[in-house]
Amino acid sequence: ANTNGNLEIYLNVLEKTYRQFSDIDARIQGEVDRGDPEAALRLAHTFKGIAGTIGAAGLGRRFLDLEAALREKETDTIPDLLAALSAELERVTPGLEALFPEN
């Protein structure tokens, strides 16, 4: 729906997103570890929107939860939320790897 039924555009967006998602959990964790929760929040917010664009509702929920915790400075919940995000990425990634193998 977000690409008006254009499969070519959807696959292009999906591939670009997949390439960017590949290490997003580690990137967010790195920002948290560096003491930059605002950068972590921006990443979570950005990728929440991207997940919605590609129709990855489960992934979007994980980003939403993480974004809320970062915004509210609920630091004790962030490790579990990052673990949930990583688990969802591990669930989604094999299908995307099959669609877009590294060349």
Tab-separated table of C-alpha atoms in Angstrom:
chain	number	residue	atom	x	y	z
A	1	ALA	CA	0.000	0.000	0.000
A	2	ASN	CA	2.872	2.386	0.770
A	3	THR	CA	4.229	1.990	-2.759
A	4	ASN	CA	0.834	2.061	-4.516
A	5	GLY	CA	1.134	-1.595	-5.440
A	6	ASN	CA	4.412	-1.110	-7.299
A	7	LEU	CA	6.339	-4.294	-6.536
A	8	GLU	CA	9.606	-2.998	-7.993
A	9	ILE	CA	9.581	0.063	-5.741
A	10	TYR	CA	8.566	-2.040	-2.728
A	11	LEU	CA	11.397	-4.519	-3.286
A	12	ASN	CA	13.864	-1.661	-3.736
A	13	VAL	CA	12.738	-0.044	-0.466
A	14	LEU	CA	12.752	-3.427	1.268
A	15	GLU	CA	16.309	-4.206	0.151
A	16	LYS	CA	17.655	-0.800	1.184
A	17	THR	CA	15.899	-1.144	4.533
A	18	TYR	CA	17.249	-4.650	5.043
A	19	ARG	CA	20.793	-3.457	4.423
A	20	GLN	CA	20.302	-0.680	6.992
A	21	PHE	CA	18.573	-2.925	9.557
A	22	SER	CA	21.337	-5.511	9.579
A	23	ASP	CA	23.143	-4.032	12.571
A	24	ILE	CA	20.628	-1.538	13.935
A	25	ASP	CA	20.407	-3.224	17.333
A	26	ALA	CA	24.193	-3.005	17.734
A	27	ARG	CA	24.175	0.608	16.548
A	28	ILE	CA	21.526	1.565	19.088
A	29	GLN	CA	23.372	-0.340	21.819
A	30	GLY	CA	26.564	1.484	20.857
A	31	GLU	CA	24.864	4.856	21.298
A	32	VAL	CA	23.523	3.791	24.682
A	33	ASP	CA	26.977	2.557	25.716
A	34	ARG	CA	28.542	5.863	24.611
A	35	GLY	CA	26.078	7.701	26.821
A	36	ASP	CA	24.158	9.253	23.923
A	37	PRO	CA	20.550	8.224	24.491
A	38	GLU	CA	19.357	10.991	22.145
A	39	ALA	CA	21.208	9.384	19.228
A	40	ALA	CA	19.783	5.998	20.234
A	41	LEU	CA	16.316	7.569	20.379
A	42	ARG	CA	16.703	9.075	16.893
A	43	LEU	CA	17.730	5.690	15.472
A	44	ALA	CA	14.822	3.897	17.154
A	45	HIS	CA	12.374	6.551	15.951
A	46	THR	CA	13.688	6.504	12.381
A	47	PHE	CA	13.615	2.740	12.092
A	48	LYS	CA	10.175	2.526	13.728
A	49	GLY	CA	8.888	4.552	10.790
A	50	ILE	CA	10.800	2.505	8.255
A	51	ALA	CA	9.458	-0.730	9.743
A	52	GLY	CA	5.956	0.647	9.319
A	53	THR	CA	6.653	1.616	5.726
A	54	ILE	CA	7.723	-1.905	4.776
A	55	GLY	CA	4.904	-3.564	6.726
A	56	ALA	CA	7.070	-5.131	9.442
A	57	ALA	CA	4.584	-4.631	12.280
A	58	GLY	CA	6.395	-6.789	14.844
A	59	LEU	CA	9.639	-4.982	14.233
A	60	GLY	CA	7.866	-1.649	14.404
A	61	ARG	CA	6.442	-2.542	17.832
A	62	ARG	CA	9.920	-3.389	19.127
A	63	PHE	CA	11.235	-0.027	17.929
A	64	LEU	CA	8.189	1.726	19.409
A	65	ASP	CA	8.761	0.132	22.820
A	66	LEU	CA	12.451	0.972	22.738
A	67	GLU	CA	11.776	4.524	21.598
A	68	ALA	CA	9.352	5.045	24.485
A	69	ALA	CA	11.845	3.718	27.043
A	70	LEU	CA	14.611	5.929	25.683
A	71	ARG	CA	12.329	8.961	25.646
A	72	GLU	CA	11.212	8.327	29.240
A	73	LYS	CA	14.789	7.494	30.308
A	74	GLU	CA	13.715	4.065	31.584
A	75	THR	CA	17.284	2.795	31.494
A	76	ASP	CA	16.545	-0.383	33.442
A	77	THR	CA	14.230	-1.663	30.660
A	78	ILE	CA	16.515	-0.866	27.724
A	79	PRO	CA	18.586	-4.093	27.833
A	80	ASP	CA	15.456	-6.266	27.675
A	81	LEU	CA	13.951	-4.124	24.929
A	82	LEU	CA	17.155	-4.322	22.895
A	83	ALA	CA	17.146	-8.105	23.386
A	84	ALA	CA	13.548	-8.239	22.120
A	85	LEU	CA	14.521	-6.094	19.136
A	86	SER	CA	17.458	-8.388	18.373
A	87	ALA	CA	15.203	-11.447	18.600
A	88	GLU	CA	12.715	-9.902	16.175
A	89	LEU	CA	15.530	-9.011	13.782
A	90	GLU	CA	16.763	-12.622	13.975
A	91	ARG	CA	13.254	-13.808	13.126
A	92	VAL	CA	12.901	-11.488	10.114
A	93	THR	CA	16.449	-11.534	8.749
A	94	PRO	CA	16.603	-15.067	7.247
A	95	GLY	CA	13.753	-14.339	4.851
A	96	LEU	CA	15.350	-11.089	3.784
A	97	GLU	CA	18.729	-12.762	3.364
A	98	ALA	CA	17.098	-15.253	1.019
A	99	LEU	CA	15.516	-12.435	-0.974
A	100	PHE	CA	18.639	-10.267	-1.086
A	101	PRO	CA	21.774	-12.408	-0.865
A	102	GLU	CA	25.136	-10.652	-0.618
A	103	ASN	CA	26.928	-10.477	-3.946
